[in-house]
GROMACS .gro file of C-alpha atoms in nm:
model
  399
    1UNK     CA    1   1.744   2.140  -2.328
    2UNK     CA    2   1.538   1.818  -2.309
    3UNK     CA    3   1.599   1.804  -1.974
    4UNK     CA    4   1.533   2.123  -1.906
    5UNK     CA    5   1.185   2.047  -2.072
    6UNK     CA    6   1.146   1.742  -1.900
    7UNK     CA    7   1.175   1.929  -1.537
    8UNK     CA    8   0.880   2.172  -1.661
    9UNK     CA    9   0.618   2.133  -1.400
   10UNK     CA   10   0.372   2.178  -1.673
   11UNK     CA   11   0.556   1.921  -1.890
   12UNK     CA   12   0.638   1.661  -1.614
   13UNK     CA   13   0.244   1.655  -1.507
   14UNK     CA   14   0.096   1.650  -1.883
   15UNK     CA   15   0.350   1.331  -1.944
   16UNK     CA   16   0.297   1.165  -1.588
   17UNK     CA   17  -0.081   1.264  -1.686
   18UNK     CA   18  -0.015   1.071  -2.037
   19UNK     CA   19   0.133   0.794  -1.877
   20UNK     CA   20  -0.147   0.738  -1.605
   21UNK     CA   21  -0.419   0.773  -1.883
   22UNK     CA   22  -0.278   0.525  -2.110
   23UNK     CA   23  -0.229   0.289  -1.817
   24UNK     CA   24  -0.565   0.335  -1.696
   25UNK     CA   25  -0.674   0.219  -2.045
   26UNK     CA   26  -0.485  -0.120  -2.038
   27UNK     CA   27  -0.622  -0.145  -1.701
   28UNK     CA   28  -1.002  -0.095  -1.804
   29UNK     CA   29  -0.945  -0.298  -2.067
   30UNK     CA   30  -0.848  -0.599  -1.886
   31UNK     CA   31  -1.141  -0.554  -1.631
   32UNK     CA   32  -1.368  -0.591  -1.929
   33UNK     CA   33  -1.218  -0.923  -2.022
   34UNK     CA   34  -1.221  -1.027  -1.650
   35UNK     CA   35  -1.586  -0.986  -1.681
   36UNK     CA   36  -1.628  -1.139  -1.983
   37UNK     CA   37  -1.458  -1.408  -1.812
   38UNK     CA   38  -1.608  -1.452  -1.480
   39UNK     CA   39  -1.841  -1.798  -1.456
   40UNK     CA   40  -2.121  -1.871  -1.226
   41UNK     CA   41  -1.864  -1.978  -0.978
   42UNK     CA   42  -1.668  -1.662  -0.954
   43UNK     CA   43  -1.779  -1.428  -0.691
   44UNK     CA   44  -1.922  -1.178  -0.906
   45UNK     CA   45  -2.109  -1.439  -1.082
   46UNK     CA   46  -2.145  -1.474  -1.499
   47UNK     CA   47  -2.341  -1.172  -1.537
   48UNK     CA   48  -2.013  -0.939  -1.398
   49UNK     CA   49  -1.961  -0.609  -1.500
   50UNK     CA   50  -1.680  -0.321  -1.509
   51UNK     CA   51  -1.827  -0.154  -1.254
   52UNK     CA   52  -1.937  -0.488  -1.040
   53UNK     CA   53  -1.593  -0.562  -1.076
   54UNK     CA   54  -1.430  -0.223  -0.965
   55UNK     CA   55  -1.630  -0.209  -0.659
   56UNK     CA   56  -1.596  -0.607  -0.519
   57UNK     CA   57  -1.402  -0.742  -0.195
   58UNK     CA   58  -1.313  -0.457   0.056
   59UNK     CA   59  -1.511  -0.201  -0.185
   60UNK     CA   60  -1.816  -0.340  -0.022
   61UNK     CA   61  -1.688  -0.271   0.338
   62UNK     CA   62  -1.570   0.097   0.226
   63UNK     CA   63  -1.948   0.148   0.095
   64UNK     CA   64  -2.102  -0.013   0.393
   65UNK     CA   65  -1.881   0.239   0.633
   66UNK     CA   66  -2.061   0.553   0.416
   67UNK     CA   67  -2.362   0.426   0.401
   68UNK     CA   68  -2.403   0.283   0.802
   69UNK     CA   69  -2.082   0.399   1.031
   70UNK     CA   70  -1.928   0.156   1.219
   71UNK     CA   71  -2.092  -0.063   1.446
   72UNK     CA   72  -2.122   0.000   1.838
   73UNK     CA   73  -2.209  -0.352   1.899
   74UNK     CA   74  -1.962  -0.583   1.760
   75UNK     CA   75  -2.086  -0.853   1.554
   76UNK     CA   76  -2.003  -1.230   1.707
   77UNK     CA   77  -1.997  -1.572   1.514
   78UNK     CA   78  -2.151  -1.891   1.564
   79UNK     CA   79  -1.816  -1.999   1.818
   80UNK     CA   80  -1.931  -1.640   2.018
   81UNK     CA   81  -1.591  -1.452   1.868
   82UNK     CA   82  -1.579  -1.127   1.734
   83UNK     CA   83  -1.676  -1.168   1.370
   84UNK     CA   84  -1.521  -0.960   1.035
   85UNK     CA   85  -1.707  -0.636   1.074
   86UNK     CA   86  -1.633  -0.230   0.919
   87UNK     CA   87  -1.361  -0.194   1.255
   88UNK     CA   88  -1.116  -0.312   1.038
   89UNK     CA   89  -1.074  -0.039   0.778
   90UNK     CA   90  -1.030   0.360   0.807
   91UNK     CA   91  -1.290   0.605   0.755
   92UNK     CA   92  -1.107   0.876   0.592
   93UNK     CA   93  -1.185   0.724   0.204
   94UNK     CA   94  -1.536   0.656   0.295
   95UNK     CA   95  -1.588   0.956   0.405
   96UNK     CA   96  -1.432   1.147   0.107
   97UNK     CA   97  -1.590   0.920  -0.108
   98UNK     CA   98  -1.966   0.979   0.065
   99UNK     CA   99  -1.914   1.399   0.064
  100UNK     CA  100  -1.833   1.328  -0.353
  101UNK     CA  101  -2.126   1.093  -0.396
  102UNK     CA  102  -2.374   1.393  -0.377
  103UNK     CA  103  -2.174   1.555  -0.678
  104UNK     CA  104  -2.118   1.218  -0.878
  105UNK     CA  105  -2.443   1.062  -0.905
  106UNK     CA  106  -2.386   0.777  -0.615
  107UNK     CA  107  -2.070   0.667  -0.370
  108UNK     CA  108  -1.980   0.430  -0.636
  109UNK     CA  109  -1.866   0.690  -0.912
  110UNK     CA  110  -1.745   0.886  -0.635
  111UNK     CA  111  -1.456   0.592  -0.456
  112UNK     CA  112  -1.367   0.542  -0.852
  113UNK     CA  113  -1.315   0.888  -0.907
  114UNK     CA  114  -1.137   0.915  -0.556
  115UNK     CA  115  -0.906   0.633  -0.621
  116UNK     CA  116  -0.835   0.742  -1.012
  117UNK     CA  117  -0.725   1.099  -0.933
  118UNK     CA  118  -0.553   0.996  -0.575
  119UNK     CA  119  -0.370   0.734  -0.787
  120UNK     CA  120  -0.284   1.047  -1.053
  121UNK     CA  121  -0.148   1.249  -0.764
  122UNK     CA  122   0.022   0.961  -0.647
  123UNK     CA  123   0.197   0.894  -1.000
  124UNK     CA  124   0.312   1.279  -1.030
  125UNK     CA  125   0.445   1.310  -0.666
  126UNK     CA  126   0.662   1.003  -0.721
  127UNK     CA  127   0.798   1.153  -1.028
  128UNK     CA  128   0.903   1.459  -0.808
  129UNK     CA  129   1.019   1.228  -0.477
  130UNK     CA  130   1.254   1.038  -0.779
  131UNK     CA  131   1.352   1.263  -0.967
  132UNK     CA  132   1.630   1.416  -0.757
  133UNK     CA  133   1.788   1.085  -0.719
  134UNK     CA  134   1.776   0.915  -1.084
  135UNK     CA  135   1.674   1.165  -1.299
  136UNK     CA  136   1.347   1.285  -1.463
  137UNK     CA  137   1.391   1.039  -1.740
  138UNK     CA  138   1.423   0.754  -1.538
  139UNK     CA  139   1.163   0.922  -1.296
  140UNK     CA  140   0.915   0.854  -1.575
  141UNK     CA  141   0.988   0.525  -1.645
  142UNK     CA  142   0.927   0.460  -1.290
  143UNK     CA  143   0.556   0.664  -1.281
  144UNK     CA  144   0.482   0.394  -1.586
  145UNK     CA  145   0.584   0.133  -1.387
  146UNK     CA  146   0.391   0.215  -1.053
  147UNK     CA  147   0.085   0.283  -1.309
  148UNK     CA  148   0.089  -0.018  -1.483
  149UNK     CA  149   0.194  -0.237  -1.218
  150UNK     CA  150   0.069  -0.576  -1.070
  151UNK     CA  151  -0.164  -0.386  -0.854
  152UNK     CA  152  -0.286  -0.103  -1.059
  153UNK     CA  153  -0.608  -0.232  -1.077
  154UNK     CA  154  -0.656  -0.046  -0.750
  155UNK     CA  155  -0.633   0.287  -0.873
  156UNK     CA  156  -0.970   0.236  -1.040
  157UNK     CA  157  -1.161   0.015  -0.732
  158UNK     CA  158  -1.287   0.115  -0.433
  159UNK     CA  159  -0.999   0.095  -0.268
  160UNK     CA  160  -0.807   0.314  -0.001
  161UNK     CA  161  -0.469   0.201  -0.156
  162UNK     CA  162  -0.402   0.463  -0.351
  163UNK     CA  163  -0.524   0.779  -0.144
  164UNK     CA  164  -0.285   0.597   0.091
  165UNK     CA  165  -0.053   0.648  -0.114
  166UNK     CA  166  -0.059   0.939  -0.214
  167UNK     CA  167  -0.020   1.071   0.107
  168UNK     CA  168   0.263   0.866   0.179
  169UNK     CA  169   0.449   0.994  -0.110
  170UNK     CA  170   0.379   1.353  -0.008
  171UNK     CA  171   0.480   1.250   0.305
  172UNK     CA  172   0.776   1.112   0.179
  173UNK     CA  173   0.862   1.458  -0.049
  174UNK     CA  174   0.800   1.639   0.227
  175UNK     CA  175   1.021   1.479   0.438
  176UNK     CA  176   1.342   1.457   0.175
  177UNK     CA  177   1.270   1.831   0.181
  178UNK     CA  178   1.296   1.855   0.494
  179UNK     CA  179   0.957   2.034   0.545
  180UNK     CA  180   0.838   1.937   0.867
  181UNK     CA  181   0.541   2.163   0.890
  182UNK     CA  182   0.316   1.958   0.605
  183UNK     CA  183   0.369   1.601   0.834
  184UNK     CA  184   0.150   1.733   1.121
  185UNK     CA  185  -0.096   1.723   0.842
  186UNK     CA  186  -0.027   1.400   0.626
  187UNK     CA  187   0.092   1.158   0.947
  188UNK     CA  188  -0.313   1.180   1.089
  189UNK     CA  189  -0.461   1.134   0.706
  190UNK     CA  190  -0.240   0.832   0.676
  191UNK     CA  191  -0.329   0.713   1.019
  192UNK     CA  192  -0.667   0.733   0.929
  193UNK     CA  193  -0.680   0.643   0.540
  194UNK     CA  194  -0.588   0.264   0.627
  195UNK     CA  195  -0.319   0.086   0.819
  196UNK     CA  196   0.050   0.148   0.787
  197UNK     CA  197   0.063   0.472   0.992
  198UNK     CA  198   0.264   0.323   1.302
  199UNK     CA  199   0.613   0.219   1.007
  200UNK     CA  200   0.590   0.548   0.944
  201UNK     CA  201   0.691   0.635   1.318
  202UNK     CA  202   0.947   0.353   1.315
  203UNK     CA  203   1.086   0.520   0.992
  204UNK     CA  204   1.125   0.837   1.150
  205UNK     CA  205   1.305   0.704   1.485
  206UNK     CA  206   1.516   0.546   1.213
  207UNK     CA  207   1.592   0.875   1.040
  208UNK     CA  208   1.593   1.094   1.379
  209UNK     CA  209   1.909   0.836   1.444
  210UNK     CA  210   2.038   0.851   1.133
  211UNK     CA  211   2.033   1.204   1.103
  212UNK     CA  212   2.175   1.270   1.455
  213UNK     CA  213   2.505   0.999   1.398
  214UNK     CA  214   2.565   1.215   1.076
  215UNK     CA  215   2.533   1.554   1.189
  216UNK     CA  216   2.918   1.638   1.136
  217UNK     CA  217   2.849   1.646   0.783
  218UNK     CA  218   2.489   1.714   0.732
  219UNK     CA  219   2.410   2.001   1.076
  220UNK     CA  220   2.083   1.829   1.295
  221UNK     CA  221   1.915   2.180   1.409
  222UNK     CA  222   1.758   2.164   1.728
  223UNK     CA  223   1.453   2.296   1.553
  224UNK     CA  224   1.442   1.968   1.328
  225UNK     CA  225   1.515   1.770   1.647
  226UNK     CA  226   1.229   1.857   1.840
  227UNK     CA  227   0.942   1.838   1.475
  228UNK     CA  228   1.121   1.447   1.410
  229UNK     CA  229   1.037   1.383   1.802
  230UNK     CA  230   0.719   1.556   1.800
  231UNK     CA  231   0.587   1.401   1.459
  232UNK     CA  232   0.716   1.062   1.604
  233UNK     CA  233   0.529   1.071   1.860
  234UNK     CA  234   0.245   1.208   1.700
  235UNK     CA  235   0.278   0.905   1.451
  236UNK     CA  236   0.236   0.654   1.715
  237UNK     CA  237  -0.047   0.821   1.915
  238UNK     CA  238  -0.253   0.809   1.601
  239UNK     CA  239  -0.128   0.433   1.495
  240UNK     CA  240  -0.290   0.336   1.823
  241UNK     CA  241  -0.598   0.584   1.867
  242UNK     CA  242  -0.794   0.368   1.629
  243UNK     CA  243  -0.795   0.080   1.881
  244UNK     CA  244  -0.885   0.328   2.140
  245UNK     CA  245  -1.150   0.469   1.957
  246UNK     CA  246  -1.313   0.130   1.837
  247UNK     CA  247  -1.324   0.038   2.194
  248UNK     CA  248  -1.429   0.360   2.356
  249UNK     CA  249  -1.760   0.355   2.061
  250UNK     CA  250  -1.821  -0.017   2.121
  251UNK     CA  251  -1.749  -0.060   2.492
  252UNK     CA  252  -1.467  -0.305   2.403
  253UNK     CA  253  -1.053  -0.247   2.443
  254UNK     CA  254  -0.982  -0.500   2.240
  255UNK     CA  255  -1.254  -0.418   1.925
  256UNK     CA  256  -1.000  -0.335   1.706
  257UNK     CA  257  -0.794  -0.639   1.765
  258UNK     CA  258  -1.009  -0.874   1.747
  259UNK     CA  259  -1.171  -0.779   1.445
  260UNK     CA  260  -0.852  -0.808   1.272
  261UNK     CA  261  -0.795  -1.170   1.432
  262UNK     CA  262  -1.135  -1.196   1.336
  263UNK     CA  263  -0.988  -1.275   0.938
  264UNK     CA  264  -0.693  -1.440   1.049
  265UNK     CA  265  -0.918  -1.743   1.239
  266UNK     CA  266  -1.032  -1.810   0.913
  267UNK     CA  267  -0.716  -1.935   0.798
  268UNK     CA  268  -0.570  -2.101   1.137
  269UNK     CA  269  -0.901  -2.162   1.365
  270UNK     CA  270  -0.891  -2.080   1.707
  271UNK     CA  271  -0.545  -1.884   1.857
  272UNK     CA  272  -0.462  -1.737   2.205
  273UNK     CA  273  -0.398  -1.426   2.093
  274UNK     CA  274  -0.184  -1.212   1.889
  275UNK     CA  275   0.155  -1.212   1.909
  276UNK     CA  276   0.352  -0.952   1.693
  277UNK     CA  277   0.551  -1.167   1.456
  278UNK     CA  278   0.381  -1.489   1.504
  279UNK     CA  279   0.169  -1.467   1.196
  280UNK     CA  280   0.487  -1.479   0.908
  281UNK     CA  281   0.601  -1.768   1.130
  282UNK     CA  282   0.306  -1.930   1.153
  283UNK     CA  283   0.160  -1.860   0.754
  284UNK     CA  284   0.536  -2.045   0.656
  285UNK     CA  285   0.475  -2.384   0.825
  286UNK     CA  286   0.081  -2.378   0.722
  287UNK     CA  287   0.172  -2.251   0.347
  288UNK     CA  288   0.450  -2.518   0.285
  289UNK     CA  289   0.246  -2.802   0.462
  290UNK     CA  290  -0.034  -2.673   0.247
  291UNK     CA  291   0.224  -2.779  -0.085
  292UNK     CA  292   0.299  -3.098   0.094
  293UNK     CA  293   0.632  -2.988   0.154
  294UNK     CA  294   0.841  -2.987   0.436
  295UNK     CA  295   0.742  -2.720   0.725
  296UNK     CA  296   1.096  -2.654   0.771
  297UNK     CA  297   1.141  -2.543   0.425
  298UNK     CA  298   0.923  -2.260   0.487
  299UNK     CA  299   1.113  -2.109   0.799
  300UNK     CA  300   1.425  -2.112   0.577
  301UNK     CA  301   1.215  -1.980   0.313
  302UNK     CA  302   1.138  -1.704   0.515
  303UNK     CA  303   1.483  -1.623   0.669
  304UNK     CA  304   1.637  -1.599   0.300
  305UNK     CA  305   1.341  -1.354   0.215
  306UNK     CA  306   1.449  -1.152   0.527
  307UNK     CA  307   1.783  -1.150   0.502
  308UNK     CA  308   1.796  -1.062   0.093
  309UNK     CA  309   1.556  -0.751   0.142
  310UNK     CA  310   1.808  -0.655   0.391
  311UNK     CA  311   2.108  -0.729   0.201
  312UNK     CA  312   1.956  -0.525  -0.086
  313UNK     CA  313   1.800  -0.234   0.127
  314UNK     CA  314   2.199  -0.194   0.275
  315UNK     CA  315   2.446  -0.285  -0.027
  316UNK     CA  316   2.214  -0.234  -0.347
  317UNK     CA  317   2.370  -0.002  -0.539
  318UNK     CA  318   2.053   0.127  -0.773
  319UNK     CA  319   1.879   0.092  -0.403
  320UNK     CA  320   2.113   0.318  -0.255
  321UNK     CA  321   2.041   0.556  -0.483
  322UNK     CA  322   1.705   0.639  -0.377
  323UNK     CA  323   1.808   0.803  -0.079
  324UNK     CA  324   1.820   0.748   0.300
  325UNK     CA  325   1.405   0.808   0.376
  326UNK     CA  326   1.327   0.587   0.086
  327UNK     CA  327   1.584   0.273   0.209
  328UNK     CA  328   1.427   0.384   0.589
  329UNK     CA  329   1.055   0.344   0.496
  330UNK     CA  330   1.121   0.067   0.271
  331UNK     CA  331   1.296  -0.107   0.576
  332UNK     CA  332   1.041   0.020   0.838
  333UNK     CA  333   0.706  -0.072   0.644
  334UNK     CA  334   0.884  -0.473   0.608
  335UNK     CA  335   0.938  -0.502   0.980
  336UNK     CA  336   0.557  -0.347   1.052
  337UNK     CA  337   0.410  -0.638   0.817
  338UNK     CA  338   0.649  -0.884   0.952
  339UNK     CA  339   0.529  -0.771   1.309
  340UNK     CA  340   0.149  -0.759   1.236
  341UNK     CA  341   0.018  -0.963   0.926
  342UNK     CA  342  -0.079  -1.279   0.830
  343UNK     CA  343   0.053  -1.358   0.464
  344UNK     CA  344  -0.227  -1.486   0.234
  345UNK     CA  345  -0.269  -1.399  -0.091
  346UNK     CA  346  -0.336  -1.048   0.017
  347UNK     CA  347  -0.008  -1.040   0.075
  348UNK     CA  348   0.026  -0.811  -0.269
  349UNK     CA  349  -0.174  -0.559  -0.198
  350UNK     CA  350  -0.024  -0.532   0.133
  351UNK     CA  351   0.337  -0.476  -0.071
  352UNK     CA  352   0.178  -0.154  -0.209
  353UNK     CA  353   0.338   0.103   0.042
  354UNK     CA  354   0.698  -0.006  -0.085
  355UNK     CA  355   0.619   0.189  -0.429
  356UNK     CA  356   0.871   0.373  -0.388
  357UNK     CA  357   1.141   0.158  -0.416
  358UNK     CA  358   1.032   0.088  -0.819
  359UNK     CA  359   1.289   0.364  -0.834
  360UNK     CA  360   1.562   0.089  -0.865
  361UNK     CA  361   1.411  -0.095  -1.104
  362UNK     CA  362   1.421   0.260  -1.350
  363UNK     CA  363   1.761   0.397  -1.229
  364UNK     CA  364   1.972   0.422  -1.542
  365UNK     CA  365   1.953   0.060  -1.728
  366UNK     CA  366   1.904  -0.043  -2.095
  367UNK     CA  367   1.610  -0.005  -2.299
  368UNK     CA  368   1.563  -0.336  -2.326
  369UNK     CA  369   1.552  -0.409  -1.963
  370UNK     CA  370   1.270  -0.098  -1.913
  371UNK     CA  371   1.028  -0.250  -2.153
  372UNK     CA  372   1.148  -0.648  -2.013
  373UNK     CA  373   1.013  -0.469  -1.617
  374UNK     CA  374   0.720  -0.263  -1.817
  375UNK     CA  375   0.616  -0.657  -2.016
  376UNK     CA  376   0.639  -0.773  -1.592
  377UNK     CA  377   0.425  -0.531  -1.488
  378UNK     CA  378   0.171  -0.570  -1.751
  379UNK     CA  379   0.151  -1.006  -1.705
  380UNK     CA  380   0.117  -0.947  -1.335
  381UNK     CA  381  -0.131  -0.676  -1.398
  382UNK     CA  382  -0.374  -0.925  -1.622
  383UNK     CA  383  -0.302  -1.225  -1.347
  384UNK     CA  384  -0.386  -1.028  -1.079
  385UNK     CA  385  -0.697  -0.949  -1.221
  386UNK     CA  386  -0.769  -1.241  -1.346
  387UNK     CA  387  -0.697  -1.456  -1.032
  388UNK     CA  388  -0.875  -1.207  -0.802
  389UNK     CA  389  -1.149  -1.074  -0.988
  390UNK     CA  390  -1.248  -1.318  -1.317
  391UNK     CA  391  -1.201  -1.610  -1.113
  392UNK     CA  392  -1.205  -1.543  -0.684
  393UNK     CA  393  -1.368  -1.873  -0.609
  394UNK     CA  394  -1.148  -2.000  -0.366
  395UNK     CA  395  -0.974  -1.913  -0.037
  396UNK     CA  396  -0.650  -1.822  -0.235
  397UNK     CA  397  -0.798  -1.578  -0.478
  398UNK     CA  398  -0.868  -1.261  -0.193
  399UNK     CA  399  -0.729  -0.970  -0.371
   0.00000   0.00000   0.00000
């Protein structure tokens, strides 16, 4: 009978509602002692607010992209390279945020409001995407988790990260389901919500291979055939149209490119080029040397990280039990930030699109190890927030 309750849809979206309140709570709670907190050399100064707080970093960029569009002459610095400039991020929050802002008083209430109920959504479609797999119970403990967890502070910034999500983790249901028709929809908001868009094609290869060496026991229609080649493909054209467009609007092929480079120089100067890869290599030798320890170190550093998430995304037992397009993204989404970023401390945010993995960490277990994970999640909330927001004075401290 509990269970029964439990897999209410009325039930399951007033507790997941519960849950993401309460969460939200401890979260605006610690943003007001971040505040209290922040000194004259933070970057939001000694006189920071809630609200100065919520819409800092990337917020500013967001705002900027509502307020101006994106540039059709690229900015340069002093060395004559591209410089950092509103290329770099998607317009689909902006946007949403700007059509709000007429409603909500301004596009500041309006991103917070976007990013709180996207992050809601977000919460109650994982419960759904889980529940199959580990059970509603455990599906809950996994929404507190994801709503309470190191990064949660995003559902209440200006942020794309959790409309992002959100339509990942439709995208995700939808896909477990095995309903095709809703990806032509969600693969082009992804694409155009923020980065990512292009593991979500490699996932879907990954599946489409899957699907067709097990089709003795689980029939591959040709109907489902030609929507996981379509959708593929439709996946990739849109992971690359944003390059096209930036250089069709500023009269520049490689706009988009080099406005991303354009962040990286500021952490290793001058480079030929980007080479997919090259910038995990590269952060391991700087980061280590950094330390003062040995450069080596870090490469082996680096292969053990690599070959453990791929030990546990194969043989991990509570992993396994999230399902084959769970293990696929997780797997697809590590090689897409191994190919293209630049680790930094931005590194966590970036680790946002595996939330649906937290799934193992709630799979059946004792109490005691539930609250030990929701304790984690709560400490690396309040450093997070502490580190990026109360203090951000130094090149380490970019949330």
């Amino acid at each position: 009978m509990a269970h029964r309750r439990l897999t209410s849809p009325a039930v399951s979206a007033g507790l997941v509602a519960l849950i993401y309140l309460l969460a939200r709570s401890l979260t605006t709670l610690f943003f007001w002692f971040a505040a209290e907190l922040s000194g004259p050399n933070s970057r939001f100064g000694a006189d920071a607010t809630v609200g100065s707080l919520a819409m800092g970093w990337d917020s500013q960029w967001y705002w900027l992209i509502a307020a101006s569009g994106y540039p059709t002459e690229l900015p340069l610095s002093e060395s004559g390279q591209v410089a950092e400039n509103a290329w770099a991020f998607m317009p689909v929050y902006p946007t949403l945020s700007q059509a709000l802002g007429a409603l909500l008083g301004g596009y500041p209430a309006a991103a917070i409001t976007v990013s709180l109920v996207a992050g809601y959504l977000a919460a109650l479609t994982l419960f759904h995407l889980l529940r199959p797999r580990i059970g509603a119970g455990a599906s809950l403990w996994a929404v507190a988790f994801f709503a309470n967890g190191p990064l949660a502070a995003l559902f209440q910034m200006g942020y794309a990260e959790s409309l992002f999500l959100l339509w990942l983790l439709l995208a995700l249901w939808a896909l477990t389901r095995r309903s095709f028709g809703w990806l032509y929809v969600l693969v082009p908001l992804m694409g155009y919500t923020r980065p990512g868009v292009l593991a979500f094609a490699l996932l879907l290869g990954l599946y489409g291979i899957a699907r067709w060496f097990g089709r003795s026991g689980d029939p591959l229609p040709r109907r489902q055939i030609i929507h996981i080649v379509a959708l593929g493909a439709l996946a990739t054209v849109v992971g690359f149209s944003w390059q096209v467009i930036a250089g069709v609007v500023t009269g520049d092929p490689s706009a988009y490119l080099e406005t991303e480079l354009a962040w990286r120089r500021s952490w290793v100067g001058e480079e030929e080029g980007f080479v997919p890869f090259g910038g995990f290599v590269t952060a391991a030798g700087m980061w280590f040397g950094l330390w003062g320890l040995p450069e080596v170190l870090g490469y082996l550093c680096l292969g053990a990280l690599v070959a453990g998430a791929a030990a546990a995304l194969l043989w991990s037992r509570r992993v396994r039990l999230q399902g084959m397009e769970i293990r696929l993204w997780a797997a697809s989404y590590l090689v897409y930030l191994l190919a293209v970023f630049f680790p930094q401390s931005s590194v966590f945010r970036l680790l946002l699109p595996l939330t649906p993995m937290v799934g193992a960490f709630a799979a059946p277990r004792s109490r005691w190890w539930r609250f030990g994970v929701l304790a984690a999640c709560l400490l690396g909330q309040w450093w997070w927030i502490h580190e990026m927001l109360a203090l951000g004075d130094t090149y380490f401290r970019i949330p």
